[in-house]
mmCIF file of C-alpha atoms in Angstrom:
data_model
loop_
_atom_site.group_PDB
_atom_site.id
_atom_site.type_symbol
_atom_site.label_atom_id
_atom_site.label_comp_id
_atom_site.label_asym_id
_atom_site.label_seq_id
_atom_site.Cartn_x
_atom_site.Cartn_y
_atom_site.Cartn_z
ATOM 1 C CA MET A 1 18.109 1.063 8.525
ATOM 2 C CA LYS A 2 20.605 4.128 7.963
ATOM 3 C CA VAL A 3 19.816 8.123 7.942
ATOM 4 C CA THR A 4 20.328 9.046 4.088
ATOM 5 C CA LYS A 5 19.784 12.875 4.837
ATOM 6 C CA THR A 6 18.699 15.436 6.628
ATOM 7 C CA THR A 7 16.616 18.840 5.456
ATOM 8 C CA THR A 8 16.414 21.888 7.115
ATOM 9 C CA THR A 9 14.525 24.588 5.945
ATOM 10 C CA LYS A 10 11.976 27.810 7.207
ATOM 11 C CA SER A 11 8.913 25.000 7.048
ATOM 12 C CA GLU A 12 10.726 21.240 7.129
ATOM 13 C CA THR A 13 13.206 19.747 9.977
ATOM 14 C CA SER A 14 13.896 15.853 8.962
ATOM 15 C CA SER A 15 15.972 12.861 8.747
ATOM 16 C CA GLU A 16 15.526 10.514 5.506
ATOM 17 C CA LEU A 17 15.342 7.089 6.536
ATOM 18 C CA ASP A 18 16.377 4.190 4.278
ATOM 19 C CA LEU A 19 14.297 0.948 5.006
ATOM 20 C CA PHE A 20 14.600 -0.582 1.774
ATOM 21 C CA SER A 21 17.928 -0.818 -0.245
ATOM 22 C CA ASP A 22 18.982 -4.055 1.091
ATOM 23 C CA LYS A 23 15.720 -5.660 0.400
ATOM 24 C CA LYS A 24 13.115 -7.083 -2.268
ATOM 25 C CA LEU A 25 10.562 -5.763 -2.143
ATOM 26 C CA THR A 26 6.987 -5.543 -3.823
ATOM 27 C CA ALA A 27 5.612 -1.754 -4.704
ATOM 28 C CA ARG A 28 2.958 -2.589 -2.148
ATOM 29 C CA GLN A 29 5.499 -4.493 0.288
ATOM 30 C CA LYS A 30 6.734 -1.384 0.624
ATOM 31 C CA LYS A 31 4.195 1.166 0.800
ATOM 32 C CA GLU A 32 2.729 -0.749 3.590
ATOM 33 C CA ILE A 33 6.082 -0.627 5.361
ATOM 34 C CA ARG A 34 6.414 3.485 4.616
ATOM 35 C CA SER A 35 2.933 3.743 6.496
ATOM 36 C CA GLN A 36 3.803 1.231 9.478
ATOM 37 C CA VAL A 37 7.162 2.281 10.186
ATOM 38 C CA GLY A 38 6.667 6.105 9.868
ATOM 39 C CA GLU A 39 3.303 5.873 12.659
ATOM 40 C CA TYR A 40 5.959 3.602 14.951
ATOM 41 C CA ILE A 41 8.275 6.402 14.968
ATOM 42 C CA VAL A 42 6.746 9.318 15.067
ATOM 43 C CA GLU A 43 5.206 7.242 17.886
ATOM 44 C CA GLN A 44 8.001 6.290 19.342
ATOM 45 C CA THR A 45 9.863 9.298 19.043
ATOM 46 C CA ALA A 46 6.250 10.951 21.093
ATOM 47 C CA ILE A 47 7.087 8.428 23.607
ATOM 48 C CA ALA A 48 10.478 9.150 24.207
ATOM 49 C CA ILE A 49 10.449 13.278 24.574
ATOM 50 C CA SER A 50 7.459 12.848 27.091
ATOM 51 C CA LYS A 51 9.951 10.977 29.417
ATOM 52 C CA LEU A 52 12.823 13.098 28.210
ATOM 53 C CA GLN A 53 14.233 10.676 26.550
ATOM 54 C CA SER A 54 16.790 10.985 23.048
ATOM 55 C CA PRO A 55 15.537 7.881 20.842
ATOM 56 C CA ILE A 56 18.687 8.503 19.260
ATOM 57 C CA GLU A 57 21.463 5.853 19.875
ATOM 58 C CA GLY A 58 24.045 8.334 21.815
ATOM 59 C CA GLY A 59 21.603 11.151 21.796
ATOM 60 C CA GLU A 60 21.040 14.000 24.244
ATOM 61 C CA PHE A 61 18.686 15.447 26.279
ATOM 62 C CA LYS A 62 19.093 17.877 28.569
ATOM 63 C CA LYS A 63 16.784 17.382 31.126
ATOM 64 C CA THR A 64 16.563 21.169 33.111
ATOM 65 C CA LEU A 65 15.577 24.339 31.983
ATOM 66 C CA SER A 66 17.569 28.277 32.790
ATOM 67 C CA PRO A 67 16.164 29.410 35.822
ATOM 68 C CA LEU A 68 13.840 32.457 33.311
ATOM 69 C CA TYR A 69 12.609 30.447 31.212
ATOM 70 C CA LYS A 70 11.247 27.694 33.551
ATOM 71 C CA LYS A 71 9.605 30.692 35.365
ATOM 72 C CA LYS A 72 7.073 31.589 32.381
ATOM 73 C CA LYS A 73 6.783 27.838 31.636
ATOM 74 C CA GLU A 74 5.390 26.901 34.843
ATOM 75 C CA SER A 75 3.565 30.203 34.963
ATOM 76 C CA GLU A 76 1.799 30.016 31.352
ATOM 77 C CA VAL A 77 1.401 25.999 30.307
ATOM 78 C CA GLY A 78 0.951 24.874 34.047
ATOM 79 C CA THR A 79 4.582 22.138 33.615
ATOM 80 C CA ASN A 80 8.142 23.569 34.508
ATOM 81 C CA VAL A 81 8.819 19.286 31.873
ATOM 82 C CA PRO A 82 11.246 20.688 29.762
ATOM 83 C CA ASN A 83 8.765 18.103 27.229
ATOM 84 C CA LEU A 84 9.109 20.365 23.812
ATOM 85 C CA GLU A 85 5.309 21.474 24.665
ATOM 86 C CA TYR A 86 4.760 25.104 24.761
ATOM 87 C CA GLU A 87 1.614 25.592 21.958
ATOM 88 C CA GLY A 88 1.545 21.806 21.756
ATOM 89 C CA ILE A 89 2.047 23.208 18.040
ATOM 90 C CA MET A 90 6.004 21.758 17.231
ATOM 91 C CA LEU A 91 4.308 18.828 18.252
ATOM 92 C CA ASP A 92 1.516 18.350 16.446
ATOM 93 C CA GLU A 93 3.729 18.940 13.289
ATOM 94 C CA LEU A 94 5.933 15.311 14.577
ATOM 95 C CA SER A 95 5.236 13.748 11.214
ATOM 96 C CA PHE A 96 6.276 11.257 8.839
ATOM 97 C CA GLU A 97 6.370 11.295 5.158
ATOM 98 C CA GLU A 98 7.220 9.358 1.673
ATOM 99 C CA THR A 99 10.107 8.885 0.304
ATOM 100 C CA ASP A 100 11.376 6.753 -3.005
ATOM 101 C CA LYS A 101 13.934 4.781 -0.582
ATOM 102 C CA GLY A 102 11.766 4.629 2.896
ATOM 103 C CA ILE A 103 10.712 7.470 4.456
ATOM 104 C CA LYS A 104 11.784 10.558 5.924
ATOM 105 C CA VAL A 105 10.216 11.778 9.900
ATOM 106 C CA GLY A 106 10.405 15.488 11.100
ATOM 107 C CA VAL A 107 8.685 18.537 11.849
ATOM 108 C CA PHE A 108 6.718 19.666 9.032
ATOM 109 C CA GLY A 109 5.383 23.333 9.261
ATOM 110 C CA GLU A 110 5.565 26.552 11.129
ATOM 111 C CA ARG A 111 7.601 24.941 13.972
ATOM 112 C CA ALA A 112 10.590 23.112 11.960
ATOM 113 C CA PRO A 113 12.786 25.937 12.938
ATOM 114 C CA ALA A 114 12.009 25.045 16.520
ATOM 115 C CA ALA A 115 13.045 21.369 15.839
ATOM 116 C CA ASP A 116 15.824 22.447 14.356
ATOM 117 C CA GLY A 117 16.869 24.331 17.427
ATOM 118 C CA HIS A 118 16.477 20.884 20.089
ATOM 119 C CA ASN A 119 18.328 18.418 17.168
ATOM 120 C CA ASN A 120 20.517 20.722 15.285
ATOM 121 C CA LEU A 121 20.849 19.224 12.173
ATOM 122 C CA SER A 122 21.606 22.273 10.841
ATOM 123 C CA GLY A 123 25.144 22.689 12.799
ATOM 124 C CA ASP A 124 23.495 26.500 13.326
ATOM 125 C CA SER A 125 21.983 26.508 16.895
ATOM 126 C CA GLN A 126 23.396 26.772 19.955
ATOM 127 C CA LEU A 127 20.199 25.877 21.890
ATOM 128 C CA PRO A 128 20.745 23.134 24.787
ATOM 129 C CA ALA A 129 20.558 19.820 23.222
ATOM 130 C CA ARG A 130 17.218 18.083 23.517
ATOM 131 C CA GLN A 131 17.913 15.620 19.956
ATOM 132 C CA PHE A 132 14.729 13.678 18.619
ATOM 133 C CA LEU A 133 15.714 13.089 14.931
ATOM 134 C CA PRO A 134 18.150 11.264 14.262
ATOM 135 C CA LYS A 135 21.824 13.085 11.942
ATOM 136 C CA GLU A 136 23.377 11.774 9.166
ATOM 137 C CA GLY A 137 24.724 8.212 10.198
ATOM 138 C CA GLU A 138 23.404 8.046 13.387
ATOM 139 C CA GLU A 139 20.588 5.438 14.181
ATOM 140 C CA TYR A 140 17.641 4.599 16.648
ATOM 141 C CA LYS A 141 18.198 3.155 19.561
ATOM 142 C CA SER A 142 18.663 -0.642 19.554
ATOM 143 C CA LYS A 143 14.788 -1.760 21.014
ATOM 144 C CA TYR A 144 13.186 0.594 17.619
ATOM 145 C CA LYS A 145 15.326 -0.766 15.673
ATOM 146 C CA SER A 146 14.489 -4.568 16.484
ATOM 147 C CA ASP A 147 10.370 -3.424 16.357
ATOM 148 C CA ILE A 148 11.323 -1.874 12.933
ATOM 149 C CA GLU A 149 13.283 -4.916 11.524
ATOM 150 C CA ARG A 150 9.957 -6.843 13.094
ATOM 151 C CA ILE A 151 7.924 -4.854 11.267
ATOM 152 C CA ILE A 152 9.186 -5.095 8.428
ATOM 153 C CA SER A 153 9.509 -9.148 8.611
ATOM 154 C CA ASP A 154 5.643 -9.479 9.740
ATOM 155 C CA VAL A 155 4.520 -7.259 6.381
ATOM 156 C CA VAL A 156 6.512 -9.605 4.180
ATOM 157 C CA ALA A 157 5.466 -12.365 5.584
ATOM 158 C CA GLU A 158 1.823 -11.410 5.450
ATOM 159 C CA THR A 159 1.936 -10.139 1.590
ATOM 160 C CA THR A 160 4.493 -12.723 0.134
ATOM 161 C CA SER A 161 3.190 -14.239 -2.913
ATOM 162 C CA PHE A 162 3.843 -17.556 -3.340
ATOM 163 C CA LYS A 163 2.859 -20.449 -6.952
ATOM 164 C CA LYS A 164 1.235 -24.006 -6.811
ATOM 165 C CA LYS A 165 4.261 -25.367 -8.757
ATOM 166 C CA ASP A 166 6.705 -23.980 -6.036
ATOM 167 C CA PHE A 167 4.335 -26.551 -3.877
ATOM 168 C CA GLU A 168 3.895 -29.491 -6.751
ATOM 169 C CA ASP A 169 6.732 -32.036 -4.933
ATOM 170 C CA VAL A 170 5.513 -31.323 -1.519
ATOM 171 C CA ASN A 171 4.870 -34.638 -0.072
ATOM 172 C CA SER A 172 6.822 -34.668 3.697
ATOM 173 C CA SER A 173 6.703 -31.900 6.650
ATOM 174 C CA LYS A 174 11.052 -31.744 5.714
ATOM 175 C CA SER A 175 10.633 -30.769 1.371
ATOM 176 C CA LEU A 176 7.385 -27.975 3.052
ATOM 177 C CA TYR A 177 9.909 -26.270 5.506
ATOM 178 C CA ASP A 178 12.503 -26.522 2.377
ATOM 179 C CA THR A 179 9.885 -24.951 0.154
ATOM 180 C CA LEU A 180 8.113 -22.212 2.610
ATOM 181 C CA SER A 181 12.655 -21.416 3.500
ATOM 182 C CA ASN A 182 12.642 -20.473 -0.392
ATOM 183 C CA ILE A 183 9.686 -18.222 -0.442
ATOM 184 C CA PHE A 184 10.893 -16.955 3.622
ATOM 185 C CA GLY A 185 13.856 -16.847 3.793
ATOM 186 C CA LYS A 186 16.622 -18.646 6.077
ATOM 187 C CA MET A 187 14.348 -19.181 9.519
ATOM 188 C CA THR A 188 13.515 -21.306 12.550
ATOM 189 C CA ARG A 189 10.383 -24.298 11.765
ATOM 190 C CA ALA A 190 8.604 -22.411 14.548
ATOM 191 C CA GLU A 191 8.993 -19.027 12.408
ATOM 192 C CA LEU A 192 8.120 -20.451 9.596
ATOM 193 C CA LYS A 193 4.585 -21.877 10.846
ATOM 194 C CA LEU A 194 4.469 -17.957 12.330
ATOM 195 C CA ALA A 195 4.822 -17.085 8.414
ATOM 196 C CA VAL A 196 2.346 -18.964 7.282
ATOM 197 C CA PHE A 197 -0.084 -18.311 10.328
ATOM 198 C CA ARG A 198 0.413 -14.671 8.930
ATOM 199 C CA ASN A 199 0.083 -15.013 4.979
ATOM 200 C CA GLU A 200 -4.477 -16.273 5.282
ATOM 201 C CA SER A 201 -3.651 -17.101 1.226
ATOM 202 C CA LEU A 202 -1.360 -19.188 2.179
ATOM 203 C CA LEU A 203 -2.967 -20.586 4.447
ATOM 204 C CA ASP A 204 -5.973 -21.410 2.686
ATOM 205 C CA PHE A 205 -4.111 -23.025 -0.157
ATOM 206 C CA LEU A 206 -2.345 -25.356 1.477
ATOM 207 C CA GLU A 207 -5.542 -26.526 3.495
ATOM 208 C CA ASP A 208 -6.827 -27.272 0.234
ATOM 209 C CA MET A 209 -4.001 -28.453 -0.829
ATOM 210 C CA ASP A 210 -4.099 -31.125 1.970
ATOM 211 C CA LEU A 211 -0.520 -29.770 3.207
ATOM 212 C CA VAL A 212 -1.146 -28.965 6.623
ATOM 213 C CA GLU A 213 -0.884 -31.998 8.226
ATOM 214 C CA TYR A 214 2.968 -31.165 7.157
ATOM 215 C CA LEU A 215 3.135 -27.978 9.242
ATOM 216 C CA MET B 1 -25.071 0.570 23.454
ATOM 217 C CA SER B 2 -21.312 2.714 22.984
ATOM 218 C CA ALA B 3 -18.236 0.408 24.080
ATOM 219 C CA LEU B 4 -16.171 0.329 27.039
ATOM 220 C CA ASN B 5 -14.100 -2.585 25.848
ATOM 221 C CA VAL B 6 -12.704 -4.131 22.771
ATOM 222 C CA LYS B 7 -12.095 -7.880 22.028
ATOM 223 C CA VAL B 8 -8.545 -8.341 20.399
ATOM 224 C CA LYS B 9 -8.752 -11.611 18.760
ATOM 225 C CA ILE B 10 -5.914 -13.480 16.823
ATOM 226 C CA ASN B 11 -6.837 -15.279 13.490
ATOM 227 C CA LEU B 12 -5.764 -18.633 14.303
ATOM 228 C CA LYS B 13 -7.596 -21.481 11.350
ATOM 229 C CA LYS B 14 -9.873 -24.138 12.454
ATOM 230 C CA TYR B 15 -7.455 -26.997 12.441
ATOM 231 C CA ARG B 16 -5.602 -26.048 15.341
ATOM 232 C CA THR B 17 -7.343 -26.800 17.991
ATOM 233 C CA LEU B 18 -4.828 -26.291 20.496
ATOM 234 C CA VAL B 19 -3.560 -23.362 19.628
ATOM 235 C CA ARG B 20 -7.319 -21.767 19.484
ATOM 236 C CA SER B 21 -7.854 -23.276 22.526
ATOM 237 C CA SER B 22 -4.401 -21.752 24.191
ATOM 238 C CA ALA B 23 -3.201 -18.997 22.639
ATOM 239 C CA VAL B 24 -4.680 -17.004 25.379
ATOM 240 C CA ASN B 25 -3.398 -18.247 29.043
ATOM 241 C CA LEU B 26 -2.642 -16.181 32.417
ATOM 242 C CA GLU B 27 0.690 -15.214 30.849
ATOM 243 C CA VAL B 28 -0.532 -13.805 28.688
ATOM 244 C CA VAL B 29 -3.344 -11.657 30.579
ATOM 245 C CA ASN B 30 -0.443 -10.457 32.604
ATOM 246 C CA GLN B 31 2.374 -9.963 29.655
ATOM 247 C CA PHE B 32 -1.132 -7.660 27.942
ATOM 248 C CA ARG B 33 -1.113 -6.196 31.501
ATOM 249 C CA ASN B 34 1.644 -5.107 31.637
ATOM 250 C CA GLU B 35 3.244 -4.137 28.474
ATOM 251 C CA VAL B 36 -0.015 -4.117 25.509
ATOM 252 C CA ILE B 37 -1.689 -1.361 29.028
ATOM 253 C CA PRO B 38 1.009 0.470 29.830
ATOM 254 C CA MET B 39 1.693 0.958 26.056
ATOM 255 C CA ILE B 40 -1.823 2.437 25.387
ATOM 256 C CA ARG B 41 -1.069 4.908 28.584
ATOM 257 C CA ASP B 42 1.693 5.700 27.421
ATOM 258 C CA LEU B 43 0.307 7.281 24.115
ATOM 259 C CA VAL B 44 -2.532 8.572 25.648
ATOM 260 C CA ALA B 45 -0.045 10.645 28.150
ATOM 261 C CA THR B 46 1.669 12.341 25.220
ATOM 262 C CA GLY B 47 -1.702 13.565 23.880
ATOM 263 C CA ARG B 48 -1.596 11.118 21.113
ATOM 264 C CA SER B 49 -4.867 8.544 20.579
ATOM 265 C CA PRO B 50 -3.761 4.715 20.261
ATOM 266 C CA VAL B 51 -6.245 4.225 17.804
ATOM 267 C CA ALA B 52 -5.049 4.176 14.746
ATOM 268 C CA GLY B 53 -5.675 7.178 12.509
ATOM 269 C CA HIS B 54 -6.548 9.909 15.337
ATOM 270 C CA GLY B 55 -3.048 11.171 15.560
ATOM 271 C CA ARG B 56 -3.044 13.654 19.135
ATOM 272 C CA PHE B 57 -6.604 14.684 20.796
ATOM 273 C CA GLU B 58 -7.692 17.794 20.239
ATOM 274 C CA GLY B 59 -6.793 20.901 22.283
ATOM 275 C CA TYR B 60 -8.934 22.248 24.950
ATOM 276 C CA LYS B 61 -10.900 24.912 23.924
ATOM 277 C CA ASN B 62 -11.319 26.982 26.487
ATOM 278 C CA PRO B 63 -7.959 26.193 28.252
ATOM 279 C CA ASP B 64 -8.496 29.396 30.403
ATOM 280 C CA ASN B 65 -11.895 27.420 31.898
ATOM 281 C CA TYR B 66 -10.358 24.308 32.053
ATOM 282 C CA PRO B 67 -7.316 22.993 32.337
ATOM 283 C CA GLY B 68 -7.771 27.229 33.711
ATOM 284 C CA LYS B 69 -4.913 29.709 34.687
ATOM 285 C CA GLY B 70 -2.473 30.696 37.358
ATOM 286 C CA LYS B 71 -2.817 29.092 40.643
ATOM 287 C CA ASN B 72 -5.912 27.775 40.224
ATOM 288 C CA LYS B 73 -4.496 25.530 37.035
ATOM 289 C CA LEU B 74 -5.613 22.133 37.839
ATOM 290 C CA LYS B 75 -3.111 20.514 35.704
ATOM 291 C CA PRO B 76 -0.769 22.106 32.510
ATOM 292 C CA ARG B 77 -1.851 22.809 29.540
ATOM 293 C CA ARG B 78 -0.059 21.351 27.218
ATOM 294 C CA PRO B 79 -0.234 18.027 26.727
ATOM 295 C CA VAL B 80 -3.887 17.477 26.390
ATOM 296 C CA ASN B 81 -4.478 14.040 27.915
ATOM 297 C CA LEU B 82 -6.559 12.201 29.791
ATOM 298 C CA TYR B 83 -4.925 12.613 32.816
ATOM 299 C CA LEU B 84 -6.103 14.864 36.044
ATOM 300 C CA THR B 85 -6.815 12.058 39.075
ATOM 301 C CA GLY B 86 -5.145 9.328 36.784
ATOM 302 C CA GLU B 87 -8.540 7.130 38.216
ATOM 303 C CA MET B 88 -9.965 6.823 34.704
ATOM 304 C CA MET B 89 -6.131 5.969 32.831
ATOM 305 C CA LYS B 90 -5.327 2.926 36.007
ATOM 306 C CA GLU B 91 -8.594 1.709 35.439
ATOM 307 C CA TYR B 92 -7.687 0.151 31.844
ATOM 308 C CA SER B 93 -7.410 -2.970 32.183
ATOM 309 C CA ALA B 94 -7.217 -6.720 30.466
ATOM 310 C CA TRP B 95 -8.942 -9.780 30.629
ATOM 311 C CA LYS B 96 -9.434 -13.372 29.069
ATOM 312 C CA VAL B 97 -12.689 -14.030 26.614
ATOM 313 C CA ASP B 98 -11.238 -17.457 25.121
ATOM 314 C CA GLY B 99 -8.060 -19.151 24.558
ATOM 315 C CA ALA B 100 -8.193 -16.867 21.028
ATOM 316 C CA THR B 101 -9.234 -13.776 22.268
ATOM 317 C CA ILE B 102 -8.508 -10.907 25.085
ATOM 318 C CA LYS B 103 -11.096 -7.937 26.249
ATOM 319 C CA LEU B 104 -9.392 -4.680 26.250
ATOM 320 C CA GLY B 105 -10.676 -1.336 28.295
ATOM 321 C CA TYR B 106 -12.749 -0.517 31.340
ATOM 322 C CA ASP B 107 -15.467 -4.091 32.380
ATOM 323 C CA ILE B 108 -18.800 -3.780 31.866
ATOM 324 C CA ASN B 109 -19.013 -3.744 35.869
ATOM 325 C CA SER B 110 -17.611 -0.646 36.515
ATOM 326 C CA SER B 111 -18.582 1.901 38.351
ATOM 327 C CA ARG B 112 -21.767 4.472 36.880
ATOM 328 C CA ASP B 113 -19.098 7.593 37.447
ATOM 329 C CA LEU B 114 -16.521 5.757 35.443
ATOM 330 C CA LYS B 115 -18.439 4.122 32.904
ATOM 331 C CA ASP B 116 -19.164 8.224 31.289
ATOM 332 C CA LYS B 117 -16.307 9.416 31.864
ATOM 333 C CA VAL B 118 -15.314 7.173 30.180
ATOM 334 C CA ARG B 119 -17.829 6.688 26.860
ATOM 335 C CA ALA B 120 -17.178 10.417 26.615
ATOM 336 C CA ASN B 121 -14.078 11.275 26.213
ATOM 337 C CA ASN B 122 -13.963 7.974 24.002
ATOM 338 C CA GLU B 123 -16.720 9.265 21.763
ATOM 339 C CA GLY B 124 -16.383 13.406 22.202
ATOM 340 C CA THR B 125 -20.668 15.388 23.467
ATOM 341 C CA GLU B 126 -21.521 18.673 23.215
ATOM 342 C CA HIS B 127 -18.909 19.676 25.170
ATOM 343 C CA ILE B 128 -15.864 17.610 25.591
ATOM 344 C CA PRO B 129 -14.284 16.709 21.743
ATOM 345 C CA GLU B 130 -13.870 13.482 21.420
ATOM 346 C CA ARG B 131 -10.405 11.475 22.198
ATOM 347 C CA ARG B 132 -10.461 8.010 20.900
ATOM 348 C CA PHE B 133 -8.047 5.955 23.476
ATOM 349 C CA ILE B 134 -10.777 2.402 22.837
ATOM 350 C CA PRO B 135 -11.108 1.519 19.423
ATOM 351 C CA ILE B 136 -15.070 0.874 18.259
ATOM 352 C CA ASN B 137 -17.018 -0.099 14.882
ATOM 353 C CA GLY B 138 -14.262 -1.837 13.366
ATOM 354 C CA GLU B 139 -11.349 1.337 14.598
ATOM 355 C CA LYS B 140 -7.722 -0.712 15.222
ATOM 356 C CA PHE B 141 -5.303 0.111 17.650
ATOM 357 C CA THR B 142 -1.912 2.076 16.239
ATOM 358 C CA VAL B 143 1.147 0.073 15.320
ATOM 359 C CA SER B 144 2.830 0.540 18.832
ATOM 360 C CA VAL B 145 -0.587 -1.018 20.425
ATOM 361 C CA MET B 146 0.261 -4.140 17.825
ATOM 362 C CA ARG B 147 3.543 -4.159 18.238
ATOM 363 C CA VAL B 148 3.501 -4.907 21.145
ATOM 364 C CA VAL B 149 0.047 -7.576 21.208
ATOM 365 C CA LYS B 150 2.162 -9.052 17.798
ATOM 366 C CA ASN B 151 5.365 -9.641 19.798
ATOM 367 C CA ILE B 152 3.649 -11.404 22.601
ATOM 368 C CA PHE B 153 1.535 -13.697 20.903
ATOM 369 C CA THR B 154 4.943 -14.493 18.106
ATOM 370 C CA GLN B 155 6.424 -15.768 21.130
ATOM 371 C CA ARG B 156 3.059 -17.719 22.724
ATOM 372 C CA LEU B 157 2.704 -19.580 19.473
ATOM 373 C CA LYS B 158 6.542 -19.797 18.752
ATOM 374 C CA ARG B 159 6.365 -21.831 22.036
ATOM 375 C CA LEU B 160 2.704 -23.286 21.589
ATOM 376 C CA PHE B 161 5.025 -24.493 18.006
ATOM 377 C CA SER B 162 7.576 -25.929 19.581
ATOM 378 C CA LYS B 163 5.968 -28.929 22.217
#
């Protein structure tokens, strides 16, 4: 999942992620993947920030404020925690948008410059680093990458289409699993079984064809 | 009557009797309590709804009044979350309904005070904006919450299918 581009303007600070380049997907699958992955990244980014952590591999997140700003924030907001919330507008504007190759995640709106201040995607920021958006070539931490890959696998499993003739020669467990491997890709038998259970149309079809006994 | 809890049911076909009766066991319930509920709490703590389609919680209408200002502040003005004493979110839990169903939310036997607080915040009142943290009327949890749920059930079903 590569970061192919970053954008820094008065109304947008974002990182563009390529989710599809090494995958063969339908338009419907791409739409579903964009929606789910985008929502997941925005939510997990918000949680990481609240825990004063960067969601980016190798990303910095300074956990202290300057004495002057600390006092001001304590007085106005009621906390001196550097959680990137003062009025809350920047995190309200943390979102994602769809692109041809995947999504772009970022801050879209009046607080976009503030987001670049924390992330320094432009290279011009003098502020302490509190990075929550990836730069070109950077990646999210492995726990997020794993979950994103699982989201994509689930969407594929749940929406993969099949043809009746794919199953014409199935007459044993081995031939059924060979056919399922051709449809879903190389997986263990347990994973193929799960993929079938996630795909309601396929499950109904196998039941109608009396092939479920081979699962 | 408005909802205090929601059922999370996994879709298992009728001929998988073993799985249908055994998918939810004590281990799965504990995993829900130790992994799914904390994810819900984490999202709420950031001021985001754990229910799909609701986004960030609405801000305080009059922050000088609540949560207050100066030394009399009850809590920080941002993020807007459901934490004051922490009691309400602490009681958010999970329990088994049957072999394929878990319930998430609040026990119907909770105190009257707690139930009123849950409903008021979840659905809103004349004075309190709606800040949804329990799905109602067919709503679903967000992707992050469902990711944890799916991971738990994937592992459980893999173990059942391997027997």
